[in-house]
Tab-separated table of C-alpha atoms (C1' of nucleotides) in Angstrom:
chain	number	residue	atom	x	y	z
A	10	UNK	CA	85.740	119.839	163.853
A	11	UNK	CA	85.835	123.513	165.264
A	12	UNK	CA	87.569	124.302	167.954
A	13	UNK	CA	84.223	124.249	170.355
A	14	UNK	CA	83.313	120.840	169.558
A	15	UNK	CA	86.878	119.700	169.897
A	16	UNK	CA	86.834	121.335	173.680
A	17	UNK	CA	83.790	119.718	174.441
A	18	UNK	CA	85.153	116.041	173.662
A	19	UNK	CA	88.307	116.779	175.463
A	20	UNK	CA	86.155	117.927	178.958
A	21	UNK	CA	84.334	114.997	178.840
A	22	UNK	CA	87.338	112.454	178.369
A	23	UNK	CA	88.952	114.448	181.373
A	24	UNK	CA	86.269	113.113	183.825
A	25	UNK	CA	87.022	109.507	182.666
A	26	UNK	CA	90.621	110.014	182.865
A	27	UNK	CA	90.450	111.224	186.476
A	28	UNK	CA	88.648	108.348	187.622
A	29	UNK	CA	91.482	106.037	185.705
A	30	UNK	CA	93.787	107.918	187.299
A	31	UNK	CA	92.374	107.064	190.779
A	32	UNK	CA	92.202	103.677	189.765
A	33	UNK	CA	96.096	103.372	188.589
A	34	UNK	CA	97.168	105.446	191.799
A	35	UNK	CA	94.576	103.482	194.363
A	36	UNK	CA	97.742	101.764	196.365
A	37	UNK	CA	99.351	105.337	197.023
A	38	UNK	CA	96.441	106.965	197.852
A	39	UNK	CA	94.811	106.849	201.374
A	40	UNK	CA	91.317	107.833	200.460
A	41	UNK	CA	89.269	104.748	199.736
A	42	UNK	CA	85.913	106.593	198.148
A	43	UNK	CA	86.395	106.815	194.393
A	44	UNK	CA	84.054	110.014	194.324
A	45	UNK	CA	86.006	111.530	197.056
A	46	UNK	CA	89.276	110.806	195.833
A	47	UNK	CA	88.208	112.043	191.888
A	48	UNK	CA	86.524	115.310	193.347
A	49	UNK	CA	89.459	116.096	195.429
A	50	UNK	CA	92.059	115.159	192.789
A	51	UNK	CA	90.664	117.311	190.077
A	52	UNK	CA	90.723	120.103	192.307
A	53	UNK	CA	94.297	119.687	193.738
A	54	UNK	CA	95.510	119.372	189.855
A	55	UNK	CA	93.618	122.174	188.822
A	56	UNK	CA	95.364	124.381	191.704
A	57	UNK	CA	98.730	123.096	191.360
A	58	UNK	CA	98.273	124.220	187.557
A	59	UNK	CA	97.286	127.507	188.593
A	60	UNK	CA	99.728	128.443	191.349
A	61	UNK	CA	102.968	126.663	189.460
A	62	UNK	CA	101.733	128.534	186.352
A	63	UNK	CA	102.142	131.959	188.186
A	64	UNK	CA	105.256	131.224	190.365
A	65	UNK	CA	106.692	127.984	189.493
A	66	UNK	CA	106.352	124.190	191.076
A	67	UNK	CA	109.323	124.476	193.201
A	68	UNK	CA	108.183	127.927	194.609
A	69	UNK	CA	104.343	126.473	195.316
A	70	UNK	CA	104.225	125.537	199.165
A	71	UNK	CA	101.804	122.962	200.671
A	72	UNK	CA	100.403	125.788	202.214
A	73	UNK	CA	99.567	127.549	198.915
A	74	UNK	CA	97.890	124.633	197.880
A	75	UNK	CA	95.745	124.006	200.645
A	76	UNK	CA	94.872	127.576	200.802
A	77	UNK	CA	93.759	127.467	197.093
A	78	UNK	CA	91.985	124.144	197.383
A	79	UNK	CA	90.510	124.816	200.686
A	80	UNK	CA	91.577	121.460	201.938
A	81	UNK	CA	93.875	121.442	204.978
A	82	UNK	CA	97.558	120.061	204.938
A	83	UNK	CA	96.155	116.706	206.174
A	84	UNK	CA	93.120	116.283	203.698
A	85	UNK	CA	96.209	117.045	200.982
A	86	UNK	CA	98.115	114.209	201.885
A	87	UNK	CA	95.477	111.668	201.991
A	88	UNK	CA	95.277	112.261	198.277
A	89	UNK	CA	99.224	111.901	197.370
A	90	UNK	CA	101.987	110.556	199.314
A	91	UNK	CA	104.627	113.390	198.530
A	92	UNK	CA	104.938	116.689	196.268
A	93	UNK	CA	107.072	114.638	194.102
A	94	UNK	CA	104.366	112.198	193.893
A	95	UNK	CA	101.822	114.757	193.082
A	96	UNK	CA	103.836	116.150	189.881
A	97	UNK	CA	104.469	112.678	188.748
A	98	UNK	CA	100.423	111.929	188.834
A	99	UNK	CA	99.730	115.529	187.390
A	100	UNK	CA	102.133	114.451	184.470
A	101	UNK	CA	100.969	111.169	183.713
A	102	UNK	CA	97.360	111.960	183.694
A	103	UNK	CA	97.787	114.985	181.399
A	104	UNK	CA	100.321	112.648	179.217
A	105	UNK	CA	97.197	109.998	179.280
A	106	UNK	CA	94.818	112.311	177.683
A	107	UNK	CA	97.114	113.825	175.199
A	108	UNK	CA	98.208	110.275	173.715
A	109	UNK	CA	94.861	109.221	173.289
A	110	UNK	CA	93.539	112.236	171.337
A	111	UNK	CA	97.017	112.520	169.396
A	112	UNK	CA	96.486	108.774	168.346
A	113	UNK	CA	92.898	109.123	167.329
A	114	UNK	CA	93.578	111.971	165.517
A	115	UNK	CA	96.093	111.107	162.861
A	116	UNK	CA	94.228	108.106	161.527
A	117	UNK	CA	91.384	110.238	160.128
A	118	UNK	CA	93.107	111.850	156.466
A	119	UNK	CA	95.044	110.371	153.894
A	120	UNK	CA	96.165	113.115	151.518
A	121	UNK	CA	99.302	114.627	152.516
A	122	UNK	CA	97.824	118.121	152.797
A	123	UNK	CA	94.878	117.094	154.362
A	124	UNK	CA	96.872	114.900	156.792
A	125	UNK	CA	99.496	118.004	157.393
A	126	UNK	CA	96.361	120.191	157.797
A	127	UNK	CA	94.676	117.827	160.489
A	128	UNK	CA	97.984	117.179	162.587
A	129	UNK	CA	98.512	120.933	162.902
A	130	UNK	CA	95.240	121.669	163.708
A	131	UNK	CA	94.851	118.608	166.472
A	132	UNK	CA	98.110	119.873	167.984
A	133	UNK	CA	96.899	123.508	168.390
A	134	UNK	CA	93.537	122.359	169.493
A	135	UNK	CA	94.881	119.807	171.992
A	136	UNK	CA	97.211	122.457	173.564
A	137	UNK	CA	94.605	125.371	173.846
A	138	UNK	CA	92.030	122.986	175.451
A	139	UNK	CA	94.511	122.132	177.744
A	140	UNK	CA	96.894	125.085	178.025
A	141	UNK	CA	97.854	125.468	181.566
A	142	UNK	CA	98.930	121.474	181.618
A	143	UNK	CA	100.942	121.866	178.459
A	144	UNK	CA	102.395	125.513	179.925
A	145	UNK	CA	103.327	123.524	182.904
A	146	UNK	CA	104.996	120.600	181.568
A	147	UNK	CA	107.181	122.652	179.522
A	148	UNK	CA	108.372	124.685	182.207
A	149	UNK	CA	108.789	122.297	184.985
A	150	UNK	CA	110.380	119.654	182.860
A	151	UNK	CA	113.664	120.726	184.814
A	152	UNK	CA	112.008	119.145	187.999
A	153	UNK	CA	110.797	115.967	186.831
A	154	UNK	CA	112.314	112.623	187.628
A	155	UNK	CA	115.140	111.374	185.106
A	156	UNK	CA	112.359	108.735	183.887
A	157	UNK	CA	109.447	111.217	183.830
A	158	UNK	CA	111.869	113.722	181.953
A	159	UNK	CA	112.648	111.320	179.299
A	160	UNK	CA	109.210	110.660	178.826
A	161	UNK	CA	108.588	114.152	178.287
A	162	UNK	CA	111.508	114.485	175.709
A	163	UNK	CA	110.137	111.306	173.891
A	164	UNK	CA	106.513	112.832	173.714
A	165	UNK	CA	108.026	115.985	172.044
A	166	UNK	CA	109.982	113.863	169.577
A	167	UNK	CA	106.975	111.845	168.890
A	168	UNK	CA	104.964	114.908	167.634
A	169	UNK	CA	107.748	115.984	165.650
A	170	UNK	CA	107.886	112.606	164.060
A	171	UNK	CA	104.278	112.968	163.213
A	172	UNK	CA	104.821	116.105	161.103
A	173	UNK	CA	108.447	114.528	159.597
A	174	UNK	CA	106.371	111.365	158.378
A	175	UNK	CA	103.432	113.478	156.806
A	176	UNK	CA	105.989	115.927	155.098
A	177	UNK	CA	108.474	113.200	153.822
A	178	UNK	CA	105.365	110.948	152.549
A	179	UNK	CA	104.129	114.151	150.951
A	180	UNK	CA	107.255	114.584	149.051
A	181	UNK	CA	107.485	111.205	147.717
A	182	UNK	CA	104.051	111.363	146.145
A	183	UNK	CA	105.201	114.752	144.389
A	184	UNK	CA	103.032	117.132	146.414
A	185	UNK	CA	105.954	118.675	148.529
A	186	UNK	CA	109.138	119.707	146.874
A	187	UNK	CA	112.422	118.370	148.555
A	188	UNK	CA	113.526	120.311	151.794
A	189	UNK	CA	115.212	119.723	155.018
A	190	UNK	CA	112.153	118.236	156.434
A	191	UNK	CA	113.767	117.170	159.429
A	192	UNK	CA	114.255	120.842	160.381
A	193	UNK	CA	110.897	121.909	158.899
A	194	UNK	CA	109.312	119.561	161.317
A	195	UNK	CA	111.071	121.021	164.399
A	196	UNK	CA	109.968	124.374	163.426
A	197	UNK	CA	106.257	123.485	162.904
A	198	UNK	CA	106.753	121.997	166.336
A	199	UNK	CA	108.234	125.110	167.724
A	200	UNK	CA	105.407	127.275	166.311
A	201	UNK	CA	102.564	125.081	168.244
A	202	UNK	CA	104.444	125.697	171.212
A	203	UNK	CA	104.613	129.250	170.764
A	204	UNK	CA	100.965	129.147	171.016
A	205	UNK	CA	100.497	127.508	174.374
A	206	UNK	CA	103.695	129.349	175.829
A	207	UNK	CA	102.869	132.715	174.926
A	208	UNK	CA	98.764	132.493	175.307
A	209	UNK	CA	98.291	135.706	176.878
A	210	UNK	CA	100.213	137.699	174.195
A	211	UNK	CA	97.729	136.086	171.442
A	212	UNK	CA	94.884	136.440	173.552
A	213	UNK	CA	95.673	140.354	174.112
A	214	UNK	CA	95.456	140.664	170.103
A	215	UNK	CA	92.391	138.688	169.475
A	216	UNK	CA	94.202	136.151	167.285
A	217	UNK	CA	92.079	132.704	167.478
A	218	UNK	CA	93.377	129.572	167.312
A	219	UNK	CA	91.899	128.815	163.904
A	220	UNK	CA	93.481	131.880	162.563
A	221	UNK	CA	96.624	130.905	164.452
A	222	UNK	CA	96.520	127.318	162.604
A	223	UNK	CA	95.717	129.057	159.287
A	224	UNK	CA	98.705	131.151	158.779
A	225	UNK	CA	101.262	128.435	160.137
A	226	UNK	CA	100.037	126.278	157.528
A	227	UNK	CA	99.907	128.932	154.786
A	228	UNK	CA	103.821	129.822	155.680
A	229	UNK	CA	104.673	126.020	155.868
A	230	UNK	CA	103.072	125.273	152.467
A	231	UNK	CA	104.224	128.285	150.872
A	232	UNK	CA	107.897	126.841	151.432
A	233	UNK	CA	107.161	123.329	150.703
A	234	UNK	CA	104.195	122.911	148.245
A	235	UNK	CA	105.152	121.815	144.562
A	236	UNK	CA	104.291	124.304	141.754
A	237	UNK	CA	101.648	122.540	140.303
A	238	UNK	CA	99.906	121.834	143.333
A	239	UNK	CA	99.991	125.856	144.058
A	240	UNK	CA	98.351	125.803	140.601
A	241	UNK	CA	95.649	123.327	141.840
A	242	UNK	CA	94.868	125.388	144.710
A	243	UNK	CA	94.628	128.594	142.904
A	244	UNK	CA	92.119	126.653	140.271
A	245	UNK	CA	89.998	125.494	143.444
A	246	UNK	CA	89.764	128.971	144.445
B	6	UNK	CA	130.098	138.830	159.555
B	7	UNK	CA	130.801	134.915	160.560
B	8	UNK	CA	129.917	133.807	163.801
B	9	UNK	CA	133.197	132.936	164.824
B	10	UNK	CA	134.168	136.271	164.550
B	11	UNK	CA	131.033	137.664	166.186
B	12	UNK	CA	131.480	135.398	169.057
B	13	UNK	CA	135.149	136.955	169.831
B	14	UNK	CA	133.395	140.530	169.830
B	15	UNK	CA	130.612	139.126	172.297
B	16	UNK	CA	133.523	137.628	174.516
B	17	UNK	CA	135.776	140.808	174.468
B	18	UNK	CA	132.432	143.227	175.271
B	19	UNK	CA	131.610	140.866	178.064
B	20	UNK	CA	134.798	141.868	180.146
B	21	UNK	CA	134.247	145.518	179.591
B	22	UNK	CA	130.299	144.968	180.873
B	23	UNK	CA	131.510	142.973	184.036
B	24	UNK	CA	133.504	146.133	184.986
B	25	UNK	CA	130.689	148.238	184.339
B	26	UNK	CA	128.426	145.860	186.193
B	27	UNK	CA	130.700	146.206	189.213
B	28	UNK	CA	130.801	150.226	189.017
B	29	UNK	CA	127.126	150.000	188.738
B	30	UNK	CA	126.724	147.980	191.973
B	31	UNK	CA	129.103	149.251	193.727
B	32	UNK	CA	126.908	150.159	196.945
B	33	UNK	CA	125.376	147.033	197.330
B	34	UNK	CA	128.981	145.091	197.172
B	35	UNK	CA	131.293	144.656	200.219
B	36	UNK	CA	134.063	143.955	198.200
B	37	UNK	CA	136.366	147.222	197.311
B	38	UNK	CA	138.966	146.053	194.963
B	39	UNK	CA	137.794	146.014	191.369
B	40	UNK	CA	139.871	143.111	190.489
B	41	UNK	CA	138.545	140.743	193.114
B	42	UNK	CA	134.630	141.761	192.334
B	43	UNK	CA	135.033	141.281	188.719
B	44	UNK	CA	136.989	138.109	189.122
B	45	UNK	CA	134.282	136.509	191.576
B	46	UNK	CA	131.324	138.161	189.637
B	47	UNK	CA	132.142	136.409	186.762
B	48	UNK	CA	132.724	133.028	188.291
B	49	UNK	CA	129.525	133.605	190.146
B	50	UNK	CA	127.328	134.435	186.966
B	51	UNK	CA	128.805	131.414	185.314
B	52	UNK	CA	128.155	129.140	188.011
B	53	UNK	CA	124.697	130.527	188.658
B	54	UNK	CA	123.803	129.793	185.060
B	55	UNK	CA	125.175	126.382	184.802
B	56	UNK	CA	123.393	125.312	188.189
B	57	UNK	CA	120.142	127.282	187.428
B	58	UNK	CA	119.855	125.945	183.837
B	59	UNK	CA	120.098	122.178	185.172
B	60	UNK	CA	117.701	122.460	188.309
B	61	UNK	CA	116.253	126.030	188.052
B	62	UNK	CA	117.123	129.103	189.840
B	63	UNK	CA	114.721	128.545	193.276
B	64	UNK	CA	116.091	125.103	193.860
B	65	UNK	CA	119.584	126.184	193.776
B	66	UNK	CA	120.835	126.487	197.331
B	67	UNK	CA	123.624	129.066	198.034
B	68	UNK	CA	125.527	125.841	199.021
B	69	UNK	CA	125.444	124.539	195.596
B	70	UNK	CA	126.545	127.928	194.354
B	71	UNK	CA	129.184	127.525	196.911
B	72	UNK	CA	130.532	124.280	195.733
B	73	UNK	CA	130.495	125.260	192.276
B	74	UNK	CA	132.418	128.443	192.455
B	75	UNK	CA	134.926	127.228	194.926
B	76	UNK	CA	133.927	130.393	197.406
B	77	UNK	CA	132.391	130.282	201.100
B	78	UNK	CA	129.254	131.403	201.828
B	79	UNK	CA	130.711	134.263	203.442
B	80	UNK	CA	132.645	135.106	200.432
B	81	UNK	CA	129.750	134.484	198.065
B	82	UNK	CA	127.894	137.082	200.393
B	83	UNK	CA	130.289	140.015	199.997
B	84	UNK	CA	129.553	140.019	196.376
B	85	UNK	CA	125.761	140.507	196.615
B	86	UNK	CA	123.351	141.387	199.297
B	87	UNK	CA	120.651	138.517	198.643
B	88	UNK	CA	120.085	135.637	196.552
B	89	UNK	CA	117.258	138.071	194.741
B	90	UNK	CA	119.745	140.936	194.464
B	91	UNK	CA	122.381	138.195	192.410
B	92	UNK	CA	119.313	137.454	190.082
B	93	UNK	CA	118.748	141.064	189.339
B	94	UNK	CA	122.445	141.727	188.808
B	95	UNK	CA	122.917	138.417	186.345
B	96	UNK	CA	119.639	139.778	184.522
B	97	UNK	CA	120.797	143.536	184.014
B	98	UNK	CA	124.442	142.567	182.926
B	99	UNK	CA	122.825	140.094	180.193
B	100	UNK	CA	120.233	142.946	179.086
B	101	UNK	CA	123.044	145.187	178.795
B	102	UNK	CA	124.919	143.347	176.447
B	103	UNK	CA	122.213	142.195	174.382
B	104	UNK	CA	120.728	145.606	174.161
B	105	UNK	CA	124.141	147.090	173.123
B	106	UNK	CA	124.969	144.374	170.631
B	107	UNK	CA	121.024	144.871	169.032
B	108	UNK	CA	121.142	148.345	168.636
B	109	UNK	CA	124.171	148.631	166.792
B	110	UNK	CA	123.149	145.741	164.280
B	111	UNK	CA	120.064	147.161	162.876
B	112	UNK	CA	121.988	150.369	161.662
B	113	UNK	CA	124.083	148.300	159.060
B	114	UNK	CA	121.709	147.364	156.142
B	115	UNK	CA	118.998	149.777	154.159
B	116	UNK	CA	117.607	147.167	151.555
B	117	UNK	CA	114.490	145.265	153.171
B	118	UNK	CA	115.584	141.475	152.766
B	119	UNK	CA	119.240	142.321	153.296
B	120	UNK	CA	117.775	144.135	156.639
B	121	UNK	CA	115.868	140.772	157.314
B	122	UNK	CA	118.684	138.544	157.250
B	123	UNK	CA	120.789	141.016	159.118
B	124	UNK	CA	118.239	140.963	162.047
B	125	UNK	CA	117.621	137.283	162.088
B	126	UNK	CA	121.193	136.661	161.730
B	127	UNK	CA	122.357	139.048	164.608
B	128	UNK	CA	119.499	137.655	166.815
B	129	UNK	CA	120.697	134.019	166.204
B	130	UNK	CA	124.230	134.659	166.689
B	131	UNK	CA	123.542	136.496	169.737
B	132	UNK	CA	121.366	133.759	171.447
B	133	UNK	CA	124.077	131.597	170.282
B	134	UNK	CA	126.937	133.613	172.046
B	135	UNK	CA	125.039	133.961	175.195
B	136	UNK	CA	122.833	130.951	175.358
B	137	UNK	CA	122.781	130.098	178.780
B	138	UNK	CA	121.601	133.543	179.656
B	139	UNK	CA	118.904	133.301	177.263
B	140	UNK	CA	117.826	130.160	178.185
B	141	UNK	CA	117.912	131.391	181.890
B	142	UNK	CA	116.079	134.160	181.035
B	143	UNK	CA	113.603	132.697	179.481
B	144	UNK	CA	113.101	130.118	182.044
B	145	UNK	CA	113.356	131.906	185.310
B	146	UNK	CA	111.187	135.095	183.968
B	147	UNK	CA	108.136	133.726	186.436
B	148	UNK	CA	111.038	134.498	189.250
B	149	UNK	CA	111.769	138.002	188.549
B	150	UNK	CA	110.307	141.056	190.295
B	151	UNK	CA	107.623	142.882	188.812
B	152	UNK	CA	109.928	145.394	187.649
B	153	UNK	CA	112.361	142.770	185.855
B	154	UNK	CA	109.562	140.820	184.409
B	155	UNK	CA	108.164	143.887	182.526
B	156	UNK	CA	111.617	144.671	181.215
B	157	UNK	CA	112.094	141.056	179.800
B	158	UNK	CA	108.708	141.144	178.212
B	159	UNK	CA	109.048	144.975	176.865
B	160	UNK	CA	112.442	143.506	175.471
B	161	UNK	CA	110.794	140.713	173.744
B	162	UNK	CA	108.185	143.135	172.213
B	163	UNK	CA	110.987	145.222	171.318
B	164	UNK	CA	112.615	142.295	169.130
B	165	UNK	CA	109.384	141.504	167.599
B	166	UNK	CA	108.847	145.038	166.493
B	167	UNK	CA	112.316	145.022	164.685
B	168	UNK	CA	111.144	142.216	162.849
B	169	UNK	CA	107.657	143.723	161.958
B	170	UNK	CA	109.136	147.243	161.104
B	171	UNK	CA	111.656	145.452	158.865
B	172	UNK	CA	108.658	143.548	157.112
B	173	UNK	CA	106.317	146.508	157.031
B	174	UNK	CA	108.614	148.600	155.007
B	175	UNK	CA	109.545	145.733	152.704
B	176	UNK	CA	105.865	145.592	151.968
B	177	UNK	CA	105.392	149.374	151.521
B	178	UNK	CA	108.496	149.072	149.281
B	179	UNK	CA	107.152	146.508	147.035
B	180	UNK	CA	109.504	143.622	148.271
B	181	UNK	CA	106.913	141.703	150.297
B	182	UNK	CA	103.160	140.897	149.370
B	183	UNK	CA	100.634	142.108	152.013
B	184	UNK	CA	100.550	139.519	154.949
B	185	UNK	CA	99.542	139.732	158.470
B	186	UNK	CA	103.008	140.805	159.397
B	187	UNK	CA	102.168	141.229	163.179
B	188	UNK	CA	101.977	137.484	163.549
B	189	UNK	CA	104.824	136.857	161.166
B	190	UNK	CA	107.117	138.489	163.455
B	191	UNK	CA	105.722	136.810	166.293
B	192	UNK	CA	106.500	133.378	164.492
B	193	UNK	CA	110.155	134.562	163.393
B	194	UNK	CA	110.818	135.319	167.183
B	195	UNK	CA	109.510	131.838	168.287
B	196	UNK	CA	111.742	130.358	165.534
B	197	UNK	CA	114.391	132.315	167.050
B	198	UNK	CA	113.756	131.297	170.540
B	199	UNK	CA	113.254	127.757	169.462
B	200	UNK	CA	117.328	127.856	168.659
B	201	UNK	CA	118.409	128.447	172.388
B	202	UNK	CA	115.643	126.806	174.109
B	203	UNK	CA	116.266	123.534	172.347
B	204	UNK	CA	120.311	123.962	172.006
B	205	UNK	CA	121.234	120.330	172.507
B	206	UNK	CA	118.554	118.807	170.182
B	207	UNK	CA	120.073	120.708	167.423
B	208	UNK	CA	123.687	120.442	168.399
B	209	UNK	CA	122.917	116.678	168.534
B	210	UNK	CA	121.570	116.943	165.170
B	211	UNK	CA	124.696	118.724	164.013
B	212	UNK	CA	122.480	121.573	162.773
B	213	UNK	CA	124.665	124.771	162.827
B	214	UNK	CA	123.403	128.652	163.666
B	215	UNK	CA	124.083	129.405	159.845
B	216	UNK	CA	122.069	126.526	158.375
B	217	UNK	CA	119.453	127.197	161.088
B	218	UNK	CA	119.404	131.001	159.895
B	219	UNK	CA	119.264	130.459	156.219
B	220	UNK	CA	116.424	127.813	156.617
B	221	UNK	CA	114.518	130.402	158.889
B	222	UNK	CA	115.271	133.016	156.290
B	223	UNK	CA	114.208	130.873	153.175
B	224	UNK	CA	111.042	129.752	154.994
B	225	UNK	CA	109.761	133.327	155.707
B	226	UNK	CA	110.894	134.509	152.112
B	227	UNK	CA	108.906	132.114	150.113
B	228	UNK	CA	105.686	133.143	152.073
B	229	UNK	CA	106.271	136.830	152.154
B	230	UNK	CA	108.590	137.825	148.767
B	231	UNK	CA	106.661	139.295	146.161
B	232	UNK	CA	106.856	137.350	142.749
B	233	UNK	CA	109.077	139.638	140.890
B	234	UNK	CA	111.487	139.458	143.640
B	235	UNK	CA	111.794	135.463	143.806
B	236	UNK	CA	112.508	135.839	139.654
B	237	UNK	CA	115.324	138.296	140.576
B	238	UNK	CA	116.503	135.946	142.813
B	239	UNK	CA	116.155	133.206	140.267
B	240	UNK	CA	118.036	135.389	138.136
B	241	UNK	CA	120.968	136.060	140.391
B	242	UNK	CA	121.608	132.384	140.456
C	27	DG	C1'	87.825	111.799	205.970
C	28	DT	C1'	89.498	115.762	207.830
C	29	DC	C1'	91.215	119.100	210.859
C	30	DT	C1'	95.188	121.558	213.825
C	31	DA	C1'	99.195	120.999	215.675
C	32	DT	C1'	103.801	119.735	215.712
C	33	DA	C1'	108.314	117.353	214.110
C	34	DC	C1'	112.202	117.965	211.514
C	35	DA	C1'	115.207	119.046	207.951
C	36	DC	C1'	117.157	122.551	205.069
C	37	DA	C1'	117.191	127.064	203.321
C	38	DG	C1'	118.822	132.149	203.347
C	39	DA	C1'	122.130	134.941	205.539
C	40	DT	C1'	125.530	136.584	209.258
C	41	DA	C1'	128.967	137.056	212.993
C	42	DG	C1'	133.457	136.934	214.200
C	43	DA	C1'	138.130	134.121	214.061
C	44	DC	C1'	142.055	134.509	211.027
D	30	DG	C1'	138.612	138.983	201.880
D	31	DT	C1'	137.707	134.646	203.253
D	32	DC	C1'	136.761	131.505	206.013
D	33	DT	C1'	133.672	128.369	209.387
D	34	DA	C1'	130.060	127.925	212.702
D	35	DT	C1'	125.706	129.407	213.609
D	36	DC	C1'	120.865	131.645	213.884
D	37	DT	C1'	116.485	132.110	212.238
D	38	DG	C1'	112.865	130.884	209.387
D	39	DT	C1'	110.068	128.295	206.423
D	40	DG	C1'	108.942	124.318	203.878
D	41	DT	C1'	107.554	119.183	203.848
D	42	DA	C1'	105.526	115.564	206.171
D	43	DT	C1'	102.747	113.157	210.231
D	44	DA	C1'	100.545	112.153	214.505
D	45	DG	C1'	96.363	112.332	216.544
D	46	DA	C1'	92.063	114.616	217.915
D	47	DC	C1'	87.451	114.681	216.346
DNA sequence: GTCTATACACAGATAGAC
DNA sequence: GTCTATCTGTGTATAGAC
């Protein structure tokens, strides 16, 4: 799947998930009509990401948010019960989308190299399609409650584990040579993160997400691929 | 130089630089005796890093800082004129140390592979010796003034340029094969940053800074080294 | 449901005693 | 030089009119 197609499916699923978010938070939300709630919540989430990614969530005031959304303070507080509650909702709905996409994507391939390729591309595509949310989650991790922070760390470790499992399986099957794959998985994660953390730098240099993905994969394979696989690769070309 | 030796030289130079910081900020500091100022400033800087790296600089209150340093609010404000001023001083003194060490380190080697090795190790050692400051600078970049933010970005690009120059020179001399070295330099930087951003994760897994450095270098060389260099490498062993 | 006006808490900063 | 007590601004959150 190309990135453009991927982007579309993410946007579609966003709408569904906003509705689900409303259902889940119905208790803590005063607004009763779903349409109003979803419409406002999506504006609020977008505005929160825009403002927070400029000056940080703790420095974003409710008056900032009121200005950016065009809603009054009163209207804002019918959608959430506190600033902390807003953070939690934003956090949760983002993870909902991410989890859904990552789970479905890892099931497609079976061959280790194709699996690795798929995993890296899915992660990069997803972080590109939801860049503001990924950036926000990384930078505001400190402001989360203990429970929320643990979930954030867990989901990061889960990602790493996906890479690690693929690398280990590849080694067992003789596709990859023995290496410290724990460390390798961490570094793949680090490189994937750099893509959304330094989004502007790469945009300025006109590096596309596909170029980035291919480069990271080539780098990792140069280090991990067994010699016979490299030969196979050359014959294919 | 081993990391332990490196650590010592950094600590020595810290003392000198605190004195210099005092000299530089003499105008905006009310305290007159150098000894008092330096003693307090170093306590304040350390406490600021400790608190901010837990909850973020904007969420750190002056009362937090007062508690952590054991100094009263009044005493704090004799050392700096505002919270923003404190941020600027901390930022500047950190960069002073970093610049000094990076400049002196790049001059030592001439051969491309040794140069790359030296550059990566110096960066990792320095970020390890001053981990709280590096973490702080990365995370609080949003809170800096425009001028300060530009300096932070510049110094990041400078680092990348150091790696890029080494890689390009290596390619010209036939030690490295042709690659997109702009992107390669960015990824090296990303991996170096991951070391100080995820300090706890690596500590928990008992990965030492030397292990990390060696792994990153092996990964990069597997991708960039010309075939004849790999042969040379194997013969050496 | 949405607005305006306001309550209340707490932040940064300083004055003045010692 | 350092302390305690206090000023003033601004942030979150809500009450009540429309």
